[in-house]
Amino acid sequence: MILFERIMAGGRRLGRTISSKQNLVYPVVSPVQDERFIVYDVKHIRIPNLPRESTEVFELILCLHVALFTALQFVHLYRTVWWLPQSFNSSGVNFHLIDFKIIAFIFAVLFRRLPYLMLKSLMPSSTHRLLQFILTIHMVSWIFVTSFYFWKERKSFLHILYLFMPIFLYTYVYGFSIQSLWEMEEVDSPESLPYHICSNEATTIRDQVESLRLEFNCRLRKVLCMSTIISYYATFIPMCFAQPYVHYDLYWVSQHLILCWLIIFSLLLSRAFCPDFSDSLHKVACHLGSWTRLRPNHIPSQLWYGDNLFPPGSIVKHQRELYKADGVLCVASEPGNPTHQRFQMLFNGSSFPRLLIGFHTSLILLTMLILLRTVEWYQLISIGTIIMTSFYTYIRLGRDFLTLAKMYEAERIIWTHGT
């Protein structure tokens, strides 16, 4: 339950807002030393405990997505017309044209965490670093042996470059840490979540905004990196290593690459931006508030001070501009600061969960529109499989959105009646 109270010195509570001119600005002092100063005591609703899959289960689900998208891309490349009387094929795919060493290379790169997590669960924690080192040596050796085979077979430096280009992106985002190569970050564990702490100090609130903003950008950067690497190896590498005499629909193969990237991107988003993290962003946005620029500039006002919290409706002057405070609780943001404006707009209320579910809904509608225009048998199988796999992420995001939207609506009603 949310409590919205105005507490004055001596423990007295006010049931109405003081409208004296000297109380337009409320410096925050704790404990309160002057009766002119008002402190906002806010307690948020705790988010319910939503069940989440373990790291091992999520990695297994991700690997199933990768296997399906890779298999579908090979179907796009090596399909046949076996039903024609003049066809010499008895199956729908030319399996003899598929280079299974490419498949082994793709799975060795993208499935590397799955055997590690299985072995990790059976071994004591003191041996996890040794296990990572052994598996790293094994994977690097396998990659070099496979690369030597492709170099000997094709005599092309370009094909070797295709295999290792994502390493530069991965190194730029994750660095040279071996642990990040094997450990999937526990984005919803208590140790990894940057919890919000309610504060009556404007500088503390802005510091929390900056910390959460950096964490948000870091998670988004990792999601973009992983979705790009997965779609690259699962869909682009089979195209690069297709035989020159194989004819395929370039438009459809490229479309499959884009859809694969979007599906994986949405799946990783649902994992990285879990409800607990989104709720922390929302709580800080409630304390941050926002400002609206006023015209003209001759309205009576006072200077903005970074150490003060301002109640809604306050008019301040900052950098020769007038601003009016907008918010339900208080306003701690800097007037005219674009970073604070974007943070407030994106994370206040259920805006961010609505954006996630809206993005995935648009993705499902797009694939359905493609399905309506599809006539080839392999295209029907491909789009139908993509639609079915996308519903897992849709259910996750839909549950998170409904839970957070109902909770924030209750907050808004209580805050409105409390004021």
Coordinates of C-alpha atoms in Angstrom, one line a residue:
M1 CA 0.0 0.0 0.0
I2 CA 1.1 3.5 -0.7
L3 CA 1.1 6.3 1.9
F4 CA 1.3 9.9 0.8
E5 CA 1.8 12.2 3.8
R6 CA 3.1 15.7 4.4
I7 CA 5.0 15.6 7.7
M8 CA 6.0 18.7 9.6
A9 CA 8.5 19.2 12.4
G10 CA 7.4 17.8 15.7
G11 CA 5.6 14.9 14.0
R12 CA 2.4 16.8 13.1
R13 CA 0.7 15.9 9.8
L14 CA -1.0 18.4 7.5
G15 CA -4.2 17.4 5.7
R16 CA -4.0 20.4 3.3
T17 CA -1.4 22.1 1.2
I18 CA 0.1 25.3 2.6
S19 CA -0.3 28.0 -0.1
S20 CA 1.9 30.6 1.5
K21 CA 4.3 32.4 -0.9
Q22 CA 7.3 31.5 1.2
N23 CA 6.5 27.8 0.7
L24 CA 6.9 27.7 -3.0
V25 CA 10.3 26.0 -2.6
Y26 CA 10.8 23.3 -0.1
P27 CA 14.4 22.5 0.8
V28 CA 14.7 19.0 2.1
V29 CA 16.1 18.6 5.6
S30 CA 16.1 15.4 7.5
P31 CA 15.2 15.6 10.3
V32 CA 13.1 18.8 9.7
Q33 CA 14.4 21.8 11.6
D34 CA 12.0 24.4 10.3
E35 CA 8.2 24.3 10.1
R36 CA 8.3 25.9 6.7
F37 CA 10.0 22.8 5.2
I38 CA 7.8 19.9 4.1
V39 CA 9.1 16.4 3.7
Y40 CA 7.4 13.9 1.4
D41 CA 7.2 10.4 2.9
V42 CA 6.4 7.9 0.1
K43 CA 6.1 4.2 0.4
H44 CA 5.6 2.2 -2.8
I45 CA 3.6 -0.9 -3.5
R46 CA 5.8 -3.9 -3.6
I47 CA 5.8 -5.8 -6.9
P48 CA 4.4 -9.3 -6.6
N49 CA 6.7 -12.3 -6.9
L50 CA 6.4 -13.3 -10.6
P51 CA 7.8 -16.7 -11.4
R52 CA 10.8 -16.7 -13.7
E53 CA 12.6 -19.5 -15.4
S54 CA 16.1 -20.4 -14.3
T55 CA 19.3 -19.6 -16.2
E56 CA 19.6 -23.1 -17.4
V57 CA 16.0 -23.2 -18.7
F58 CA 16.3 -19.9 -20.4
E59 CA 19.5 -21.0 -22.1
L60 CA 17.8 -24.1 -23.3
I61 CA 14.9 -22.1 -24.7
L62 CA 17.4 -19.7 -26.5
C63 CA 19.2 -22.7 -28.0
L64 CA 15.9 -24.1 -29.3
H65 CA 15.3 -20.8 -31.0
V66 CA 18.7 -20.9 -32.5
A67 CA 18.4 -24.5 -33.8
L68 CA 15.0 -23.7 -35.4
F69 CA 16.1 -20.6 -37.1
T70 CA 19.3 -22.3 -38.4
A71 CA 17.4 -25.2 -39.7
L72 CA 14.8 -23.0 -41.4
Q73 CA 17.6 -21.1 -43.2
F74 CA 19.1 -24.3 -44.5
V75 CA 15.6 -25.2 -45.8
H76 CA 15.4 -21.8 -47.6
L77 CA 18.8 -22.5 -49.2
Y78 CA 18.5 -26.1 -50.2
R79 CA 14.8 -26.7 -50.8
T80 CA 13.8 -29.0 -53.7
V81 CA 10.8 -29.5 -56.0
W82 CA 10.4 -33.1 -55.2
W83 CA 6.8 -33.3 -56.3
L84 CA 7.5 -32.7 -60.0
P85 CA 7.6 -35.8 -62.2
Q86 CA 11.0 -34.8 -63.7
S87 CA 12.6 -34.2 -60.2
F88 CA 15.3 -36.6 -59.1
N89 CA 14.8 -35.7 -55.4
S90 CA 12.9 -37.8 -53.0
S91 CA 13.0 -35.3 -50.1
G92 CA 12.2 -31.7 -49.7
V93 CA 15.8 -30.6 -48.9
N94 CA 19.1 -31.4 -50.6
F95 CA 20.8 -32.7 -47.5
H96 CA 23.9 -33.8 -49.4
L97 CA 24.7 -30.2 -50.2
I98 CA 24.7 -29.1 -46.5
D99 CA 28.1 -28.8 -45.0
F100 CA 27.6 -30.2 -41.6
K101 CA 31.0 -28.8 -40.4
I102 CA 29.3 -25.4 -40.7
I103 CA 26.5 -26.6 -38.5
A104 CA 29.0 -27.9 -36.0
F105 CA 30.9 -24.6 -36.0
I106 CA 27.6 -22.6 -35.5
F107 CA 26.5 -24.8 -32.6
A108 CA 29.9 -24.8 -31.0
V109 CA 29.8 -21.0 -30.8
L110 CA 26.1 -20.4 -29.9
F111 CA 25.5 -23.5 -27.7
R112 CA 28.7 -23.1 -25.7
R113 CA 26.9 -22.1 -22.4
L114 CA 24.5 -25.1 -22.4
P115 CA 27.0 -27.8 -21.6
Y116 CA 28.9 -25.5 -19.2
L117 CA 25.7 -24.8 -17.2
M118 CA 24.9 -28.6 -17.1
L119 CA 28.4 -29.4 -15.8
K120 CA 28.4 -26.5 -13.5
S121 CA 25.3 -27.7 -11.7
L122 CA 27.1 -31.1 -11.0
M123 CA 30.4 -29.7 -9.8
P124 CA 31.4 -27.7 -6.7
S125 CA 31.7 -23.9 -7.0
S126 CA 35.5 -24.0 -6.4
T127 CA 36.0 -25.8 -9.8
H128 CA 33.9 -23.4 -11.9
R129 CA 36.9 -21.3 -13.0
L130 CA 38.9 -24.4 -14.0
L131 CA 35.9 -25.7 -15.9
Q132 CA 35.6 -22.4 -17.8
F133 CA 39.3 -22.5 -18.7
I134 CA 39.1 -26.1 -19.9
L135 CA 36.1 -25.4 -22.0
T136 CA 37.6 -22.2 -23.4
I137 CA 40.7 -24.1 -24.6
H138 CA 38.5 -26.8 -26.1
M139 CA 36.3 -24.3 -28.0
V140 CA 39.3 -22.3 -29.3
S141 CA 41.0 -25.4 -30.5
W142 CA 37.8 -26.6 -32.2
I143 CA 37.4 -23.2 -33.9
F144 CA 41.0 -23.1 -35.2
V145 CA 40.7 -26.7 -36.5
T146 CA 37.5 -25.9 -38.3
S147 CA 38.9 -22.6 -39.7
F148 CA 41.9 -24.5 -41.0
Y149 CA 39.6 -27.0 -42.7
F150 CA 37.7 -24.2 -44.4
W151 CA 40.9 -22.4 -45.4
K152 CA 42.2 -25.6 -47.0
E153 CA 39.0 -26.4 -48.7
R154 CA 38.0 -23.0 -50.1
K155 CA 41.3 -21.1 -50.2
S156 CA 39.5 -17.9 -49.3
F157 CA 40.4 -15.4 -46.7
L158 CA 37.0 -13.8 -47.0
H159 CA 35.2 -16.9 -45.7
I160 CA 37.6 -17.0 -42.6
L161 CA 36.8 -13.3 -42.0
Y162 CA 33.1 -14.2 -42.1
L163 CA 33.5 -16.6 -39.3
F164 CA 35.4 -14.3 -37.0
M165 CA 33.9 -10.8 -37.7
P166 CA 31.5 -10.9 -34.6
I167 CA 34.5 -11.4 -32.3
F168 CA 35.3 -7.7 -32.7
L169 CA 31.7 -6.7 -31.6
Y170 CA 31.7 -9.1 -28.7
T171 CA 35.1 -7.9 -27.5
Y172 CA 34.0 -4.3 -27.7
V173 CA 30.9 -4.9 -25.6
Y174 CA 32.1 -7.6 -23.1
G175 CA 35.8 -7.1 -23.1
F176 CA 38.3 -10.0 -22.7
S177 CA 36.7 -11.6 -19.7
I178 CA 36.4 -15.4 -19.9
Q179 CA 33.6 -15.4 -17.3
S180 CA 31.3 -13.4 -19.6
L181 CA 31.9 -16.0 -22.3
W182 CA 30.3 -18.7 -20.2
E183 CA 28.2 -17.1 -17.5
M184 CA 24.8 -15.6 -18.5
E185 CA 24.2 -12.6 -16.4
E186 CA 21.6 -13.1 -13.6
V187 CA 19.6 -10.0 -14.6
D188 CA 16.8 -10.7 -12.1
S189 CA 18.7 -11.9 -9.1
P190 CA 18.9 -9.7 -5.9
E191 CA 22.6 -9.3 -6.4
S192 CA 22.4 -7.8 -9.9
L193 CA 19.3 -5.6 -9.5
P194 CA 20.0 -1.9 -8.7
Y195 CA 17.3 -1.4 -6.1
H196 CA 15.6 2.0 -5.7
I197 CA 15.9 3.6 -2.3
C198 CA 13.4 6.3 -1.5
S199 CA 15.0 9.6 -0.6
N200 CA 14.0 13.2 0.3
E201 CA 17.3 14.6 -1.2
A202 CA 17.1 15.8 -4.8
T203 CA 20.8 15.1 -5.5
T204 CA 20.4 11.5 -4.3
I205 CA 17.4 11.0 -6.6
R206 CA 19.3 12.4 -9.6
D207 CA 22.2 10.1 -8.7
Q208 CA 19.9 7.1 -8.7
V209 CA 18.6 8.2 -12.1
E210 CA 22.1 8.4 -13.5
S211 CA 23.0 5.0 -12.1
L212 CA 19.8 3.3 -13.5
R213 CA 20.3 5.1 -16.8
L214 CA 23.8 3.6 -17.2
E215 CA 22.5 0.2 -16.2
F216 CA 19.7 0.4 -18.7
N217 CA 22.1 1.4 -21.5
C218 CA 24.5 -1.4 -20.5
R219 CA 21.7 -4.0 -20.6
L220 CA 20.4 -2.7 -23.9
R221 CA 23.9 -2.7 -25.4
K222 CA 24.4 -6.4 -24.4
V223 CA 21.0 -7.4 -25.8
L224 CA 21.8 -5.7 -29.1
C225 CA 25.2 -7.4 -29.2
M226 CA 23.9 -10.9 -28.4
S227 CA 20.9 -10.7 -30.8
T228 CA 23.2 -9.6 -33.6
I229 CA 25.7 -12.3 -33.0
I230 CA 23.1 -15.0 -32.8
S231 CA 21.3 -14.0 -35.9
Y232 CA 24.6 -13.6 -37.7
Y233 CA 25.7 -17.1 -37.0
A234 CA 22.3 -18.8 -37.3
T235 CA 21.2 -17.2 -40.6
F236 CA 24.0 -15.2 -42.3
I237 CA 26.8 -17.8 -42.1
P238 CA 24.8 -20.5 -43.9
M239 CA 24.3 -17.9 -46.7
C240 CA 28.0 -17.1 -47.0
F241 CA 29.0 -20.8 -47.2
A242 CA 26.3 -21.8 -49.7
Q243 CA 27.7 -23.3 -52.9
P244 CA 28.0 -20.8 -55.8
Y245 CA 25.7 -23.0 -58.0
V246 CA 22.9 -23.0 -55.4
H247 CA 20.0 -20.8 -56.4
Y248 CA 17.9 -19.4 -53.6
D249 CA 15.5 -16.5 -53.0
L250 CA 17.7 -13.7 -51.7
Y251 CA 14.8 -11.6 -50.6
W252 CA 13.3 -14.4 -48.5
V253 CA 16.6 -15.4 -47.0
S254 CA 17.4 -11.8 -46.0
Q255 CA 13.9 -11.4 -44.6
H256 CA 14.4 -14.5 -42.5
L257 CA 17.6 -13.0 -41.1
I258 CA 15.8 -9.8 -40.1
L259 CA 12.9 -11.7 -38.5
C260 CA 15.4 -13.9 -36.6
W261 CA 17.1 -10.8 -35.3
L262 CA 13.8 -9.3 -34.2
I263 CA 12.6 -12.4 -32.4
I264 CA 15.9 -13.0 -30.6
F265 CA 16.1 -9.3 -29.7
S266 CA 12.6 -9.4 -28.2
L267 CA 13.3 -12.6 -26.3
L268 CA 16.5 -11.1 -24.7
L269 CA 14.6 -7.9 -23.9
S270 CA 12.1 -9.8 -21.9
R271 CA 14.9 -11.4 -19.9
A272 CA 17.1 -8.3 -19.5
F273 CA 14.3 -5.9 -18.5
C274 CA 12.5 -8.0 -16.0
P275 CA 9.6 -6.6 -14.0
D276 CA 11.8 -5.9 -11.0
F277 CA 14.2 -3.8 -13.0
S278 CA 11.3 -1.9 -14.7
D279 CA 9.7 -1.3 -11.4
S280 CA 12.9 0.3 -10.0
L281 CA 13.0 2.6 -13.1
H282 CA 9.4 3.6 -12.5
K283 CA 9.9 4.4 -8.8
V284 CA 12.8 6.7 -9.5
A285 CA 10.9 8.4 -12.3
C286 CA 8.0 9.1 -9.8
H287 CA 10.5 10.9 -7.5
L288 CA 12.2 12.6 -10.5
G289 CA 9.2 14.5 -11.9
S290 CA 9.4 16.8 -14.9
W291 CA 9.3 20.5 -15.9
T292 CA 7.2 22.3 -18.5
R293 CA 8.7 25.4 -20.2
L294 CA 6.5 28.5 -19.9
R295 CA 5.9 31.4 -22.2
P296 CA 6.1 34.4 -21.6
N297 CA 8.9 34.9 -19.2
H298 CA 7.5 37.7 -17.0
I299 CA 5.6 35.4 -14.6
P300 CA 6.7 35.8 -11.0
S301 CA 9.1 33.0 -10.1
Q302 CA 12.2 32.1 -8.1
L303 CA 15.5 30.5 -8.8
W304 CA 16.0 26.7 -9.1
Y305 CA 18.3 25.1 -6.6
G306 CA 19.7 21.7 -7.2
D307 CA 19.5 20.7 -3.5
N308 CA 15.7 21.4 -3.2
L309 CA 12.7 19.3 -4.0
F310 CA 9.8 21.3 -5.6
P311 CA 6.1 20.5 -5.2
P312 CA 3.9 20.3 -8.3
G313 CA 2.9 23.7 -9.7
S314 CA 6.1 25.5 -8.6
I315 CA 7.4 28.0 -11.0
V316 CA 11.2 28.5 -11.2
K317 CA 13.7 30.2 -13.3
H318 CA 16.7 28.3 -14.6
Q319 CA 19.1 29.5 -17.3
R320 CA 16.9 32.5 -18.2
E321 CA 13.9 30.2 -18.8
L322 CA 10.7 29.7 -16.8
Y323 CA 9.6 26.2 -15.9
K324 CA 6.5 24.8 -14.1
A325 CA 6.9 21.6 -12.0
D326 CA 4.8 18.6 -13.2
G327 CA 4.4 15.6 -11.0
V328 CA 2.3 13.8 -8.4
L329 CA 4.8 13.6 -5.6
C330 CA 7.6 16.0 -6.0
V331 CA 10.1 17.2 -8.7
A332 CA 13.8 16.6 -8.3
S333 CA 14.9 16.9 -12.0
E334 CA 16.8 19.7 -13.5
P335 CA 14.7 22.0 -15.7
G336 CA 15.6 21.6 -19.4
N337 CA 17.7 18.5 -18.9
P338 CA 17.0 16.3 -21.9
T339 CA 18.3 13.2 -20.1
H340 CA 15.8 13.7 -17.2
Q341 CA 13.0 14.4 -19.6
R342 CA 13.6 11.2 -21.6
F343 CA 13.9 9.2 -18.4
Q344 CA 10.6 10.6 -17.0
M345 CA 8.8 10.1 -20.3
L346 CA 10.0 6.5 -20.8
F347 CA 9.7 5.0 -17.3
N348 CA 6.9 6.9 -15.6
G349 CA 4.0 4.6 -15.1
S350 CA 3.6 1.6 -17.4
S351 CA 5.1 3.3 -20.5
F352 CA 8.1 1.0 -20.8
P353 CA 6.3 -2.3 -20.3
R354 CA 3.7 -1.0 -22.8
L355 CA 6.5 -0.2 -25.3
L356 CA 7.9 -3.8 -25.0
I357 CA 4.6 -5.5 -25.5
G358 CA 3.7 -3.1 -28.3
F359 CA 6.9 -3.9 -30.1
H360 CA 6.4 -7.6 -29.9
T361 CA 2.7 -7.3 -30.9
S362 CA 3.8 -5.4 -34.0
L363 CA 6.3 -8.1 -34.7
I364 CA 3.6 -10.8 -34.6
L365 CA 1.3 -8.8 -36.8
L366 CA 4.1 -8.3 -39.3
T367 CA 4.8 -12.0 -39.5
M368 CA 1.0 -12.7 -39.9
L369 CA 0.9 -10.2 -42.8
I370 CA 3.8 -12.0 -44.4
L371 CA 2.0 -15.3 -43.9
L372 CA -1.0 -14.0 -45.8
R373 CA 1.2 -13.3 -48.8
T374 CA 3.0 -16.6 -48.7
V375 CA 2.4 -19.3 -51.3
E376 CA 5.5 -21.6 -51.2
W377 CA 5.6 -24.6 -49.0
Y378 CA 8.9 -23.8 -47.3
Q379 CA 7.8 -20.2 -46.7
L380 CA 4.6 -21.4 -45.0
I381 CA 6.7 -23.7 -42.7
S382 CA 9.2 -20.9 -41.9
I383 CA 6.7 -18.2 -41.1
G384 CA 4.4 -20.6 -39.1
T385 CA 7.3 -21.7 -37.0
I386 CA 8.4 -18.1 -36.3
I387 CA 4.9 -17.1 -35.2
M388 CA 4.7 -20.1 -32.9
T389 CA 8.1 -19.4 -31.3
S390 CA 7.2 -15.7 -30.8
F391 CA 4.2 -16.5 -28.6
Y392 CA 6.4 -17.6 -25.7
T393 CA 7.9 -14.1 -25.5
Y394 CA 4.5 -12.5 -26.0
I395 CA 3.0 -14.4 -23.0
R396 CA 6.0 -13.3 -20.8
L397 CA 5.7 -9.6 -21.8
G398 CA 1.9 -9.6 -21.6
R399 CA 1.9 -11.0 -18.1
D400 CA 4.5 -8.4 -17.0
F401 CA 2.7 -5.6 -18.6
L402 CA -0.7 -6.4 -17.1
T403 CA 0.8 -6.9 -13.6
L404 CA 2.7 -3.6 -13.7
A405 CA -0.1 -1.6 -15.3
K406 CA -2.6 -2.7 -12.7
M407 CA -0.2 -1.9 -9.9
Y408 CA 0.7 1.6 -11.2
E409 CA -2.9 2.4 -11.8
A410 CA -3.6 1.7 -8.1
E411 CA -0.6 3.9 -7.2
R412 CA -2.0 6.8 -9.3
I413 CA -5.5 6.5 -7.7
I414 CA -4.1 6.5 -4.2
W415 CA -1.7 9.4 -4.9
T416 CA -4.5 11.4 -6.5
H417 CA -6.8 10.9 -3.5
G418 CA -3.9 11.4 -1.1
T419 CA -3.3 14.9 -2.4

